[in-house]
Amino acid sequence: MTPAKMALYKERIHCLYEEIKADLNKNNDGEKVVELDSSIGRLSRMDAMQGQQMALELRRRKEQHLMRFDSALARIKKGTYGTCGRCKKPINAERLKIQPDAVLCVQCAG
Ligand SMILES: [Zn+2]
């Protein structure tokens, strides 16, 4: 991969990273602990707990994404970005466009 291309990917991943990070920082409302002795009815309490679990799951996924982008940025620094972690062949550009944090090429991931 050329340094220019690498810089483009870096820029893109950095943007995505910051986006998710900002999102994680502002979006805490759904995760507040559901008060067990609150005056809301049982059904709405179950609703609230379900919503809370979904929010937590969403947050978990976003955090995983952050870690993946983080390691992609580390690979860019090392110069191994865009190279398959298993067969060491270059990862298809189309694949990197869709999934910039891809570690394996299509063949190895498939
Ligand atoms: Zn591979």
PDB file of C-alpha atoms and ligand atoms in Angstrom:
ATOM      1  CA  MET A   1       0.000   0.000   0.000  1.00  0.00           C
ATOM      2  CA  THR A   2       1.301   3.455  -0.872  1.00  0.00           C
ATOM      3  CA  PRO A   3       1.943   5.959   1.936  1.00  0.00           C
ATOM      4  CA  ALA A   4      -0.643   8.286   0.400  1.00  0.00           C
ATOM      5  CA  LYS A   5      -3.288   5.587   0.514  1.00  0.00           C
ATOM      6  CA  MET A   6      -2.268   4.682   4.027  1.00  0.00           C
ATOM      7  CA  ALA A   7      -2.720   8.311   5.078  1.00  0.00           C
ATOM      8  CA  LEU A   8      -6.206   8.317   3.578  1.00  0.00           C
ATOM      9  CA  TYR A   9      -7.203   5.236   5.538  1.00  0.00           C
ATOM     10  CA  LYS A  10      -5.702   6.712   8.651  1.00  0.00           C
ATOM     11  CA  GLU A  11      -7.752   9.858   8.215  1.00  0.00           C
ATOM     12  CA  ARG A  12     -10.913   7.865   7.640  1.00  0.00           C
ATOM     13  CA  ILE A  13     -10.420   5.540  10.593  1.00  0.00           C
ATOM     14  CA  HIS A  14      -9.562   8.466  12.794  1.00  0.00           C
ATOM     15  CA  CYS A  15     -12.825  10.170  11.837  1.00  0.00           C
ATOM     16  CA  LEU A  16     -14.848   7.020  12.529  1.00  0.00           C
ATOM     17  CA  TYR A  17     -13.051   6.565  15.813  1.00  0.00           C
ATOM     18  CA  GLU A  18     -13.802  10.084  16.996  1.00  0.00           C
ATOM     19  CA  GLU A  19     -17.398   9.769  15.867  1.00  0.00           C
ATOM     20  CA  ILE A  20     -18.012   6.674  17.954  1.00  0.00           C
ATOM     21  CA  LYS A  21     -16.113   8.087  20.881  1.00  0.00           C
ATOM     22  CA  ALA A  22     -18.209  11.254  20.891  1.00  0.00           C
ATOM     23  CA  ASP A  23     -21.314   9.148  20.573  1.00  0.00           C
ATOM     24  CA  LEU A  24     -20.303   7.023  23.550  1.00  0.00           C
ATOM     25  CA  ASN A  25     -19.645  10.090  25.655  1.00  0.00           C
ATOM     26  CA  LYS A  26     -22.948  11.807  25.086  1.00  0.00           C
ATOM     27  CA  ASN A  27     -25.198   8.754  25.024  1.00  0.00           C
ATOM     28  CA  ASN A  28     -25.571   7.514  28.568  1.00  0.00           C
ATOM     29  CA  ASP A  29     -29.246   8.084  29.227  1.00  0.00           C
ATOM     30  CA  GLY A  30     -30.471   4.611  28.370  1.00  0.00           C
ATOM     31  CA  GLU A  31     -28.036   2.953  30.734  1.00  0.00           C
ATOM     32  CA  LYS A  32     -29.080   4.453  34.013  1.00  0.00           C
ATOM     33  CA  VAL A  33     -29.840   1.764  36.545  1.00  0.00           C
ATOM     34  CA  VAL A  34     -33.524   1.001  36.720  1.00  0.00           C
ATOM     35  CA  GLU A  35     -34.814   1.814  40.172  1.00  0.00           C
ATOM     36  CA  LEU A  36     -36.496  -1.261  41.567  1.00  0.00           C
ATOM     37  CA  ASP A  37     -38.620   0.663  44.006  1.00  0.00           C
ATOM     38  CA  SER A  38     -39.636   3.370  41.577  1.00  0.00           C
ATOM     39  CA  SER A  39     -43.280   4.216  41.165  1.00  0.00           C
ATOM     40  CA  ILE A  40     -43.505   3.070  37.559  1.00  0.00           C
ATOM     41  CA  GLY A  41     -45.558  -0.041  36.936  1.00  0.00           C
ATOM     42  CA  ARG A  42     -44.108  -3.496  36.491  1.00  0.00           C
ATOM     43  CA  LEU A  43     -44.561  -3.565  32.725  1.00  0.00           C
ATOM     44  CA  SER A  44     -42.968  -0.218  32.116  1.00  0.00           C
ATOM     45  CA  ARG A  45     -40.189  -1.249  34.452  1.00  0.00           C
ATOM     46  CA  MET A  46     -39.589  -4.303  32.280  1.00  0.00           C
ATOM     47  CA  ASP A  47     -39.629  -2.020  29.272  1.00  0.00           C
ATOM     48  CA  ALA A  48     -37.087   0.189  30.913  1.00  0.00           C
ATOM     49  CA  MET A  49     -34.872  -2.776  31.765  1.00  0.00           C
ATOM     50  CA  GLN A  50     -35.104  -4.083  28.245  1.00  0.00           C
ATOM     51  CA  GLY A  51     -34.202  -0.666  26.889  1.00  0.00           C
ATOM     52  CA  GLN A  52     -31.320  -0.568  29.303  1.00  0.00           C
ATOM     53  CA  GLN A  53     -30.010  -3.908  28.104  1.00  0.00           C
ATOM     54  CA  MET A  54     -30.242  -2.819  24.495  1.00  0.00           C
ATOM     55  CA  ALA A  55     -28.397   0.372  25.300  1.00  0.00           C
ATOM     56  CA  LEU A  56     -25.691  -1.619  27.067  1.00  0.00           C
ATOM     57  CA  GLU A  57     -25.387  -4.026  24.162  1.00  0.00           C
ATOM     58  CA  LEU A  58     -25.124  -1.122  21.740  1.00  0.00           C
ATOM     59  CA  ARG A  59     -22.475   0.454  23.907  1.00  0.00           C
ATOM     60  CA  ARG A  60     -20.541  -2.799  24.085  1.00  0.00           C
ATOM     61  CA  ARG A  61     -20.550  -3.035  20.309  1.00  0.00           C
ATOM     62  CA  LYS A  62     -19.389   0.551  19.956  1.00  0.00           C
ATOM     63  CA  GLU A  63     -16.582  -0.078  22.424  1.00  0.00           C
ATOM     64  CA  GLN A  64     -15.507  -3.118  20.436  1.00  0.00           C
ATOM     65  CA  HIS A  65     -15.510  -0.957  17.341  1.00  0.00           C
ATOM     66  CA  LEU A  66     -13.319   1.581  19.074  1.00  0.00           C
ATOM     67  CA  MET A  67     -10.823  -1.138  19.967  1.00  0.00           C
ATOM     68  CA  ARG A  68     -10.803  -2.427  16.402  1.00  0.00           C
ATOM     69  CA  PHE A  69     -10.224   1.047  14.993  1.00  0.00           C
ATOM     70  CA  ASP A  70      -7.574   1.593  17.606  1.00  0.00           C
ATOM     71  CA  SER A  71      -5.654  -1.502  16.538  1.00  0.00           C
ATOM     72  CA  ALA A  72      -6.129  -0.539  12.874  1.00  0.00           C
ATOM     73  CA  LEU A  73      -4.476   2.802  13.651  1.00  0.00           C
ATOM     74  CA  ALA A  74      -1.679   0.922  15.400  1.00  0.00           C
ATOM     75  CA  ARG A  75      -1.199  -1.242  12.300  1.00  0.00           C
ATOM     76  CA  ILE A  76      -1.014   1.897  10.170  1.00  0.00           C
ATOM     77  CA  LYS A  77       1.714   3.181  12.458  1.00  0.00           C
ATOM     78  CA  LYS A  78       3.605  -0.093  12.151  1.00  0.00           C
ATOM     79  CA  GLY A  79       3.063  -0.169   8.400  1.00  0.00           C
ATOM     80  CA  THR A  80       1.259  -3.496   8.423  1.00  0.00           C
ATOM     81  CA  TYR A  81      -2.178  -2.048   7.748  1.00  0.00           C
ATOM     82  CA  GLY A  82      -3.934  -3.534   4.712  1.00  0.00           C
ATOM     83  CA  THR A  83      -1.938  -6.744   4.949  1.00  0.00           C
ATOM     84  CA  CYS A  84      -3.778  -9.908   5.893  1.00  0.00           C
ATOM     85  CA  GLY A  85      -2.896 -11.062   9.397  1.00  0.00           C
ATOM     86  CA  ARG A  86      -2.891 -14.686   8.292  1.00  0.00           C
ATOM     87  CA  CYS A  87      -1.643 -15.092   4.714  1.00  0.00           C
ATOM     88  CA  LYS A  88       0.214 -11.740   4.614  1.00  0.00           C
ATOM     89  CA  LYS A  89      -1.288 -10.865   1.240  1.00  0.00           C
ATOM     90  CA  PRO A  90      -2.730  -7.385   0.650  1.00  0.00           C
ATOM     91  CA  ILE A  91      -6.354  -7.001   1.692  1.00  0.00           C
ATOM     92  CA  ASN A  92      -8.647  -6.019  -1.163  1.00  0.00           C
ATOM     93  CA  ALA A  93      -9.225  -2.234  -1.343  1.00  0.00           C
ATOM     94  CA  GLU A  94     -12.967  -2.707  -1.719  1.00  0.00           C
ATOM     95  CA  ARG A  95     -13.003  -4.710   1.486  1.00  0.00           C
ATOM     96  CA  LEU A  96     -11.069  -2.028   3.335  1.00  0.00           C
ATOM     97  CA  LYS A  97     -13.485   0.581   2.052  1.00  0.00           C
ATOM     98  CA  ILE A  98     -16.445  -1.271   3.558  1.00  0.00           C
ATOM     99  CA  GLN A  99     -14.617  -2.464   6.638  1.00  0.00           C
ATOM    100  CA  PRO A 100     -11.589  -0.269   7.306  1.00  0.00           C
ATOM    101  CA  ASP A 101     -10.730  -2.254  10.425  1.00  0.00           C
ATOM    102  CA  ALA A 102     -10.472  -5.577   8.584  1.00  0.00           C
ATOM    103  CA  VAL A 103      -7.585  -7.725   9.807  1.00  0.00           C
ATOM    104  CA  LEU A 104      -7.966 -10.630   7.389  1.00  0.00           C
ATOM    105  CA  CYS A 105      -8.406 -10.781   3.628  1.00  0.00           C
ATOM    106  CA  VAL A 106     -11.658 -12.087   2.150  1.00  0.00           C
ATOM    107  CA  GLN A 107     -10.232 -15.580   1.632  1.00  0.00           C
ATOM    108  CA  CYS A 108      -8.949 -15.941   5.183  1.00  0.00           C
ATOM    109  CA  ALA A 109     -11.995 -14.337   6.791  1.00  0.00           C
ATOM    110  CA  GLY A 110     -14.420 -16.323   4.662  1.00  0.00           C
TER     111      GLY A 110
HETATM  112 ZN    ZN B   1      -5.433 -13.789   4.004  1.00  0.00          ZN
END
